[in-house]
Coordinates of C-alpha atoms in Angstrom, one line a residue:
X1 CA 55.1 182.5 233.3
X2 CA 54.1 186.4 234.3
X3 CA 55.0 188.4 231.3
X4 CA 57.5 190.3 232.4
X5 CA 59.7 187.5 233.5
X6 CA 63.5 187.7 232.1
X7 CA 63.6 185.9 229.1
X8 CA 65.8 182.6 229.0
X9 CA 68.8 183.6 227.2
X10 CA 69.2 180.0 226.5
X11 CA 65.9 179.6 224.3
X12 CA 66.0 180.1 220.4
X13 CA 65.3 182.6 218.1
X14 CA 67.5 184.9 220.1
X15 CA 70.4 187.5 219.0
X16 CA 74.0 186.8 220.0
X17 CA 73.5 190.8 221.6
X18 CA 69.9 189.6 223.5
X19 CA 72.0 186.8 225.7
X20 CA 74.8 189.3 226.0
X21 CA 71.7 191.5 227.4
X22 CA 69.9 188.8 229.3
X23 CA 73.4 187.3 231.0
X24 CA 74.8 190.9 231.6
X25 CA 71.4 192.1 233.3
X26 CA 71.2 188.7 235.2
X27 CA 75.1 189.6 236.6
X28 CA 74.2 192.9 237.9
X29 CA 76.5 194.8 235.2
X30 CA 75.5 197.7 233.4
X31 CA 76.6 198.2 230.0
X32 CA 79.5 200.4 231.4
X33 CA 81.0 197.9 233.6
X34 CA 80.9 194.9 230.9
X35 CA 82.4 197.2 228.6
X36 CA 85.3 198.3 230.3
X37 CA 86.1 195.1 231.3
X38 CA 86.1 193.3 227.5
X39 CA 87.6 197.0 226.2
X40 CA 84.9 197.7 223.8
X41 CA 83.3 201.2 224.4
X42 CA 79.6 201.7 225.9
X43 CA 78.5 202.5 222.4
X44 CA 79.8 200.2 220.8
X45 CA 78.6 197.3 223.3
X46 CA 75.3 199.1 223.2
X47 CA 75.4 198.5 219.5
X48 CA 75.9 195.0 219.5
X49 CA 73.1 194.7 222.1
X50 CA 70.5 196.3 220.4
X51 CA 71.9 194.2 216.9
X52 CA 72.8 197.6 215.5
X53 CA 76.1 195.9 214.8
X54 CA 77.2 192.3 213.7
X55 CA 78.1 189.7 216.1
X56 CA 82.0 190.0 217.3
X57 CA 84.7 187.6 216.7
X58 CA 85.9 185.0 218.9
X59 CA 88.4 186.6 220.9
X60 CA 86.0 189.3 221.8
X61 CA 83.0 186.6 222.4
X62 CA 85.7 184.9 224.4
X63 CA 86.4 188.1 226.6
X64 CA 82.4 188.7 227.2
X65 CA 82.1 184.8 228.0
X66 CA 84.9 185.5 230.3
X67 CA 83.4 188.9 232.0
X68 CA 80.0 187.0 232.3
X69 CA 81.2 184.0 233.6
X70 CA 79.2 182.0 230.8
X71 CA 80.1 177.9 231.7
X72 CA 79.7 177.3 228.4
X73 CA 80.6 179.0 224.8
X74 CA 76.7 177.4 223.2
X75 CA 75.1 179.7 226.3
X76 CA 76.7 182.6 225.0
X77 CA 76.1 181.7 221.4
X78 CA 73.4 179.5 220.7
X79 CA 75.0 177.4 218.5
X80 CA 74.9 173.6 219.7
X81 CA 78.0 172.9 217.8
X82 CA 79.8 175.4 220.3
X83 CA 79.6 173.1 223.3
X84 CA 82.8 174.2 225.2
X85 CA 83.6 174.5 228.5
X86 CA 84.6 177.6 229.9
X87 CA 85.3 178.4 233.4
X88 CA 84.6 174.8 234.7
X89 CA 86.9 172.0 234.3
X90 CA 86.1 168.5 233.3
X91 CA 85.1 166.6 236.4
X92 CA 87.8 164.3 238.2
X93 CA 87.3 160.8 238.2
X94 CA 87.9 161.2 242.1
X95 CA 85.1 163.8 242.3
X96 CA 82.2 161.3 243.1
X97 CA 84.2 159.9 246.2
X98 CA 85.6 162.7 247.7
X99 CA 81.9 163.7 247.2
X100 CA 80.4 160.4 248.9
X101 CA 83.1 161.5 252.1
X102 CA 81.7 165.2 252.4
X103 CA 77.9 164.0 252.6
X104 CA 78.4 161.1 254.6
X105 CA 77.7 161.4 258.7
X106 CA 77.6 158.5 260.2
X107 CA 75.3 159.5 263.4
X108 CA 76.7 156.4 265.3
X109 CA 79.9 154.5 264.3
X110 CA 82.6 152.1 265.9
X111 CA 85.3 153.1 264.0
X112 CA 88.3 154.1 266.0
X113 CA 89.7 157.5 265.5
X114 CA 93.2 157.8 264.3
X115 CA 95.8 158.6 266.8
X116 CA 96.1 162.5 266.3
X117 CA 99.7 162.7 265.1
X118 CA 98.9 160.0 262.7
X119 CA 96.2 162.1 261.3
X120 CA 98.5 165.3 261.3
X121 CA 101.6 163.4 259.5
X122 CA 98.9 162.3 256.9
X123 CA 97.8 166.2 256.1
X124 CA 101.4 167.0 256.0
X125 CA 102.5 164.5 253.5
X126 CA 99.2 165.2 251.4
X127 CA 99.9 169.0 250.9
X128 CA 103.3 168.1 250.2
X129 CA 102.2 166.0 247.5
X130 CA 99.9 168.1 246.1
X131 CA 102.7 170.9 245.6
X132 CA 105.3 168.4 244.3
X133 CA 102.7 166.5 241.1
X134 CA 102.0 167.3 238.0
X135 CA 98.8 166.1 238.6
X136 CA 98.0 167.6 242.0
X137 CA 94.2 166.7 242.6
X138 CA 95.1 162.9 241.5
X139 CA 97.7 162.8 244.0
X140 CA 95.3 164.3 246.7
X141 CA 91.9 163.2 245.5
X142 CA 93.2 159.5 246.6
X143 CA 93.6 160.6 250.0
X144 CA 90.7 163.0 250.7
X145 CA 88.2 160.1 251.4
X146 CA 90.2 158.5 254.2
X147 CA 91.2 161.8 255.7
X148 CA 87.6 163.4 255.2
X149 CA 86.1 160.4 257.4
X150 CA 88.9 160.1 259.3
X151 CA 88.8 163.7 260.6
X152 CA 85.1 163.8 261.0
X153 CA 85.6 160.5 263.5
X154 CA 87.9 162.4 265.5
X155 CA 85.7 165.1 265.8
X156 CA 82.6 162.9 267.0
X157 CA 84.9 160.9 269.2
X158 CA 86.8 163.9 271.1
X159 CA 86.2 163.2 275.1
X160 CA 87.7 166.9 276.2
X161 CA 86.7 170.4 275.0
X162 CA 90.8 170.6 274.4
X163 CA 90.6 167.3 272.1
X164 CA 87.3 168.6 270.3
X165 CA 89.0 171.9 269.1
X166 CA 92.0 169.9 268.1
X167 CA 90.4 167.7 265.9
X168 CA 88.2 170.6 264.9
X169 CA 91.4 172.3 263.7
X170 CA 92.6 169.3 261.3
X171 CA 88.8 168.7 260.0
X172 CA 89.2 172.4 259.2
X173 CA 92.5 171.4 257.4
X174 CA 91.3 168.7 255.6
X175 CA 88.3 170.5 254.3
X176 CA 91.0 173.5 253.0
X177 CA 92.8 170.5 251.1
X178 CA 89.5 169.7 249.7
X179 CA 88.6 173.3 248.8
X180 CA 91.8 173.0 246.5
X181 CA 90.5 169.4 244.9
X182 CA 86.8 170.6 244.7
X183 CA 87.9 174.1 242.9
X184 CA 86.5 174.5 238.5
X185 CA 85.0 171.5 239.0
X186 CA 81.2 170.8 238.0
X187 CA 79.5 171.2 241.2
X188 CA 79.5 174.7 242.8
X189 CA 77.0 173.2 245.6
X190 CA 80.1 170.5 246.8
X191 CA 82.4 173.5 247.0
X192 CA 80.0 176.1 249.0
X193 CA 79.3 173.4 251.8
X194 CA 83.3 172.5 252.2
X195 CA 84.0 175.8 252.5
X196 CA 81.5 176.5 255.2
X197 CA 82.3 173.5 256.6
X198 CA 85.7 174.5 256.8
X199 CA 84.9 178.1 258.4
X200 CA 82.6 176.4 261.0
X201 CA 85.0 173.6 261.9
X202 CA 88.3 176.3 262.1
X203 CA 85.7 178.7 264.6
X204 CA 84.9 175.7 266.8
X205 CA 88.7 174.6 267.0
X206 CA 89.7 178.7 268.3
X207 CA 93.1 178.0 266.7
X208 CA 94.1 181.8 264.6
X209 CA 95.9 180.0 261.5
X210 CA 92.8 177.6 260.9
X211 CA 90.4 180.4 261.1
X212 CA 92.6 182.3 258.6
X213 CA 93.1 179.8 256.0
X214 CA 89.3 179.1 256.1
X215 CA 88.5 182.7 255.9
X216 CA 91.1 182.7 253.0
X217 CA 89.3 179.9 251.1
X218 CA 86.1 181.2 251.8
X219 CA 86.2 184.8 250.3
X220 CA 87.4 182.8 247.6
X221 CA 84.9 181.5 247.0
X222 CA 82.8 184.1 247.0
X223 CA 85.2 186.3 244.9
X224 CA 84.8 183.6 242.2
X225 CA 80.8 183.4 241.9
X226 CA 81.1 187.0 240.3
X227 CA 80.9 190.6 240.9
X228 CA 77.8 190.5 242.8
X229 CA 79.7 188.5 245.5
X230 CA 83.0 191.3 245.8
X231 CA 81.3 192.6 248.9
X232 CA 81.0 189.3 250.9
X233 CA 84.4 188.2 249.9
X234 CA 85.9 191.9 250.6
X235 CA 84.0 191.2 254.1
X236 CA 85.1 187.9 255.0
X237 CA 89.2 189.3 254.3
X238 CA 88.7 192.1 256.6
X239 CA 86.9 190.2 259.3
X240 CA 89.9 187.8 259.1
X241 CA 92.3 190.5 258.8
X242 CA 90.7 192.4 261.8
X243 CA 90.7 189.2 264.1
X244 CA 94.6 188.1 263.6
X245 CA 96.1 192.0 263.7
X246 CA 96.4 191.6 267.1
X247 CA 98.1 188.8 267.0
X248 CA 100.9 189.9 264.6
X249 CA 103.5 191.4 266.7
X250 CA 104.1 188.4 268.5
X251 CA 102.5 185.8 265.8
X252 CA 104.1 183.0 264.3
X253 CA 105.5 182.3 260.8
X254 CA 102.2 180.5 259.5
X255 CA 100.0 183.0 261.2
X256 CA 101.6 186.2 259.7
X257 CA 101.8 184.5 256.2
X258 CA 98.0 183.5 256.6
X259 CA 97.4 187.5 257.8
X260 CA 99.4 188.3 254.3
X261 CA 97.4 186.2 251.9
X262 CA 94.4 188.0 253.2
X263 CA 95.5 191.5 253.2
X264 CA 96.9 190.4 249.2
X265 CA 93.5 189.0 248.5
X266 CA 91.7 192.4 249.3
X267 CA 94.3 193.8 246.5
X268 CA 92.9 190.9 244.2
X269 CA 89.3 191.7 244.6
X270 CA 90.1 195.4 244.6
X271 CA 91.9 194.9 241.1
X272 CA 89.0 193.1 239.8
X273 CA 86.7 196.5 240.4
X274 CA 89.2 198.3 238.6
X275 CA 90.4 200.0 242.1
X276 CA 93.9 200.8 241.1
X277 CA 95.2 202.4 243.6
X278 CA 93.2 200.3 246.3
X279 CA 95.0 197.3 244.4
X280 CA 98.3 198.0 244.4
X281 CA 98.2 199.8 248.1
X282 CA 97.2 196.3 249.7
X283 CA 99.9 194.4 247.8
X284 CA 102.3 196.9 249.5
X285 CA 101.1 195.7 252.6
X286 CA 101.0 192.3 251.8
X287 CA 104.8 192.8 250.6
X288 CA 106.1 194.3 254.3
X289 CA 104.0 191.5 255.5
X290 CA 105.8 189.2 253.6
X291 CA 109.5 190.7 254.3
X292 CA 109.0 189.8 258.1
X293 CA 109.2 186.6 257.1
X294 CA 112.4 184.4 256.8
X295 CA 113.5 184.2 253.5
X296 CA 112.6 181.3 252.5
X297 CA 109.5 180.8 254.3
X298 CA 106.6 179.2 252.1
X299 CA 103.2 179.3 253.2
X300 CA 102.0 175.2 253.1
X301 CA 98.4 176.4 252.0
X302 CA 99.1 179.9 250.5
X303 CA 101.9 179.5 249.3
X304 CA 102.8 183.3 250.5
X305 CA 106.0 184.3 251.6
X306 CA 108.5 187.0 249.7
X307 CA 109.0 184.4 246.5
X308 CA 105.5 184.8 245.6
X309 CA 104.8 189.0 245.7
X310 CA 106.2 189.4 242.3
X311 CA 103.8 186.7 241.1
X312 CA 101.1 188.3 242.7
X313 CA 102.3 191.6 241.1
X314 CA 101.6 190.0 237.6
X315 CA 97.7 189.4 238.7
X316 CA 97.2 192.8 240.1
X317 CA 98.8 193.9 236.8
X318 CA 96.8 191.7 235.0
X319 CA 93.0 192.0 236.7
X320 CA 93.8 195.9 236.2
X321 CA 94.0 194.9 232.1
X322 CA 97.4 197.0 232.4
X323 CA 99.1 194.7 229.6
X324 CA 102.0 196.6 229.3
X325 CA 102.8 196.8 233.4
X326 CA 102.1 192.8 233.4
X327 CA 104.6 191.9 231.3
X328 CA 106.9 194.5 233.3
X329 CA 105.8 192.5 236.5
X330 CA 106.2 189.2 234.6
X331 CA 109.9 189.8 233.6
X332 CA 110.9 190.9 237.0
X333 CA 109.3 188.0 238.7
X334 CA 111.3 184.9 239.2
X335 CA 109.5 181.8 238.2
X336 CA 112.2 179.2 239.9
X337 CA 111.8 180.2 243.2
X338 CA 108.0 179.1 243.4
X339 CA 108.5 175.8 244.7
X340 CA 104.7 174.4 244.2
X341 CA 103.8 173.0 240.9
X342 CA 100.3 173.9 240.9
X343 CA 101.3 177.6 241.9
X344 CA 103.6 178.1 239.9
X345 CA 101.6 176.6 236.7
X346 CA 99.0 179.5 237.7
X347 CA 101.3 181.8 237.5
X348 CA 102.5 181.2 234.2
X349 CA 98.3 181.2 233.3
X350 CA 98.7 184.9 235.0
X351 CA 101.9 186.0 232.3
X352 CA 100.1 184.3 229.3
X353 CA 97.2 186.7 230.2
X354 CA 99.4 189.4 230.5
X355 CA 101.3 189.0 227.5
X356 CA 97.4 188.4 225.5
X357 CA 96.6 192.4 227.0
X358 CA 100.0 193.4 226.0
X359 CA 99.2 192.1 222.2
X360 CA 101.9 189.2 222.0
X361 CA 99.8 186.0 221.7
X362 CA 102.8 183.5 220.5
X363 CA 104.3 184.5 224.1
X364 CA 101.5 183.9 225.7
X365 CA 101.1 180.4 224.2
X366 CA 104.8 179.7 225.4
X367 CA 103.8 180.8 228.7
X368 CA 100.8 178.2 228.6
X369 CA 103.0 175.6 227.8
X370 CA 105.4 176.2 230.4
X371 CA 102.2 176.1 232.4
X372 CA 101.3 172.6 231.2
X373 CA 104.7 171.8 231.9
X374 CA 104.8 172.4 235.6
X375 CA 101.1 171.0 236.2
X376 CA 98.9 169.9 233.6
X377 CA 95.8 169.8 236.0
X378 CA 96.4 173.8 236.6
X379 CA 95.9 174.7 233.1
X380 CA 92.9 172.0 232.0
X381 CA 90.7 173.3 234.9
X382 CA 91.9 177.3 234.6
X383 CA 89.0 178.9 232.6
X384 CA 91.8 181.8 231.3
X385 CA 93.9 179.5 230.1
X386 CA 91.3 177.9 228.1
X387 CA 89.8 180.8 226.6
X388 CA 93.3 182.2 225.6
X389 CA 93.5 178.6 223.5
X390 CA 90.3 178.6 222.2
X391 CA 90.7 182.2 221.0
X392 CA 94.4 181.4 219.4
X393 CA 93.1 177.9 217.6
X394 CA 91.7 180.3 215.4
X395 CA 94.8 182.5 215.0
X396 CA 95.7 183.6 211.0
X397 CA 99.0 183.1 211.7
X398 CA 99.1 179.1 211.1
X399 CA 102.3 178.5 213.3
X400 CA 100.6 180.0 216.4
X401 CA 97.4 178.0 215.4
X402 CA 99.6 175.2 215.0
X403 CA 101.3 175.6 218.4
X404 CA 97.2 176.2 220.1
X405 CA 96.3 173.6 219.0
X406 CA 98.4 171.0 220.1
X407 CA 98.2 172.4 223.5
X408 CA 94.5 172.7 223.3
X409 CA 94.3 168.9 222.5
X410 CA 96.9 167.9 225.7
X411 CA 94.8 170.5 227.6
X412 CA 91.9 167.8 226.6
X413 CA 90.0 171.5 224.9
X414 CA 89.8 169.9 221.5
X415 CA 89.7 166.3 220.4
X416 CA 93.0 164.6 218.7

């Protein structure tokens, strides 16, 4: 190994502050950046760095786990005994087959294509289902296989240039219902080649609302590999956003609420740099956006439409670390009228955040338990739910350690 190669932050005897170093450095960050985003101070950061000061507690290990995207608390630490999982959810015992479907291509093959309205009624009953369970990647992990293969026949099979980009349009649509399955899950690799799949496949097909919920998904995707990636994903949105605004004065319900998402997501990212006013000035477009839609139009991928801007508020809110203008955001918001369970179990994730910046933990738990109310699989594969648990099981206050912990054990965090 040359000698000056990075050292392996994983290798012992190493300071807690070295790994924060090692992982920070490896992120692109500087110590300015990772500071402002856990709230410590550069000096003070720089301090625990150079081992100048002791190592932090929990909640604040949590917070630079969280900044740094460490998949596991023992990276961050060192300590073998501290074998958590972060930011990745346990793996679905559906994830090897819906696996098996996206890597299989069957160069020559007798099967007969489904009818294409078959196919389509299939999708449609299959995003319905996955915004009605508790359990939404159970109820549409059974189903991905058969509509993976299914679509990828249709494709193969098409006789017409018409037919091709028809069936290119519901591969495109069954790879964005994966994308949702395939999401926190162990395998990063599985999820980069559905979404490019998905891009590729909604090109080929020429239809606007494919091509906008695969650009969606994709910057996504990019958004969530970490800071370095803001650029790509801030690309893809504009690219998409560029492409349909012609389209908008005459566009159709799913078409301007895909537009919407996009222009929201560029407020996401934005908030995530800290960009305030950048932030709030897309959600203001996204907003008008949303009022020219009926009222109570719902997105069937999205999930955008006027119900969910005050939702989103409470993420700009919160990836700003405003605490105070979360909960603000939070009490205005009205959680009934998100339909989805999934979505609406994130955005409870989204107030128990807020309410953590804003200094009330025990509301923040109750918000995580409404969360595992409306879909248990939102919360045990969100990686800020389980860090707001983790850092809460260790709570002096013994009824809100209590309360942590009993979720934590449901969440399937801790053992029984």
């Amino acid at each position: 190994m040359p000698s000056d190669a990075t050292p392996d932050p994983y290798a012992d005897p190493l300071r807690f502050g070295q790994r924060v170093q090692i992982l920070r450095e490896r992120r692109g960050m500087t110590q300015a950046q990772l500071a402002d985003l856990v709230g410590l101070s550069p000096h003070t950061l720089r301090k625990i760095e150079n081992g100048q000061q002791k190592a932090p507690g929990l909640g604040l290990v949590l917070r630079i786990a969280e900044a740094l995207r460490v998949r596991n608390l023992s990276d961050l630490t060192g300590h073998p005994a501290m074998d958590v999982a972060l930011f990745t959810g346990p793996g679905h015992p559906r994830l090897a087959a819906v696996k098996a479907a996206v890597d299989s291509f069957a160069l020559s093959s007798s099967a007969e294509p489904p009818p294409v309205a078959h196919l389509e009624a299939r999708l449609h009953a299959a995003w319905k289902a996955r915004h009605a369970a508790k359990n939404h990647r159970e109820a549409i992990g059974r189903l991905l296989p058969d509509l993976i293969r299914d679509g990828q026949v249709l494709v193969r099979q098409a006789e017409t240039a018409s037919e091709r980009r028809q069936a290119q349009a519901l591969l495109a649509e069954t790879y964005s219902l994966s994308q949702f399955f395939i999401a926190y899950q162990p395998d990063a690799a599985l999820l980069w080649r559905v979404a490019e799949r998905g891009m590729v496949a909604a090109q080929d097909s020429g239809d606007p609302h494919a091509i906008g919920v695969a650009a969606w998904l994709l910057a996504q995707a990019h958004r969530d590999s970490g800071r370095q990636h803001f650029d790509a994903a801030d690309a893809i949105n504009r690219e998409a956003v560029r492409f349909l605004e012609p389209l908008l004065p005459d566009a159709s319900d799913e078409v301007l609420a895909i537009a919407g998402a996009l222009e929201f997501e560029l407020g996401y990212t934005a908030a995530r740099r800290r960009e305030t006013g950048t932030a709030w000035g897309h959600w203001d477009k996204a907003r008008a956006m949303a009022g020219r839609l009926p009222g109570g139009y719902v997105h069937p991928v999205t999930s955008f439409g006027r119900a969910i801007m005050g939702a989103h508020a409470v993420t700009v809110a919160v990836e700003l670390h405003q605490g105070g203008e979360s909960v603000r955001q939070a009490a205005k918001a009205d959680t009934a009228v998100i339909k989805s369970r999934p979505r609406r179990a994130r955005h409870r994730i989204e107030e128990a955040r807020g309410y953590q910046l804003d200094g009330q933990p025990d509301v923040a738990v109750a918000s995580l338990e409404k969360a595992f109310e409306a879909a248990p699989e939102t919360i045990r594969y969100n990686g800020y739910a389980r860090s707001i648990l983790l850092e809460e099981v260790e709570s002096t206050q013994a009824a809100r350690r209590r309360r942590a912990s009993e979720l934590a054990v449901k969440v399937g965090i801790l053992a029984a």
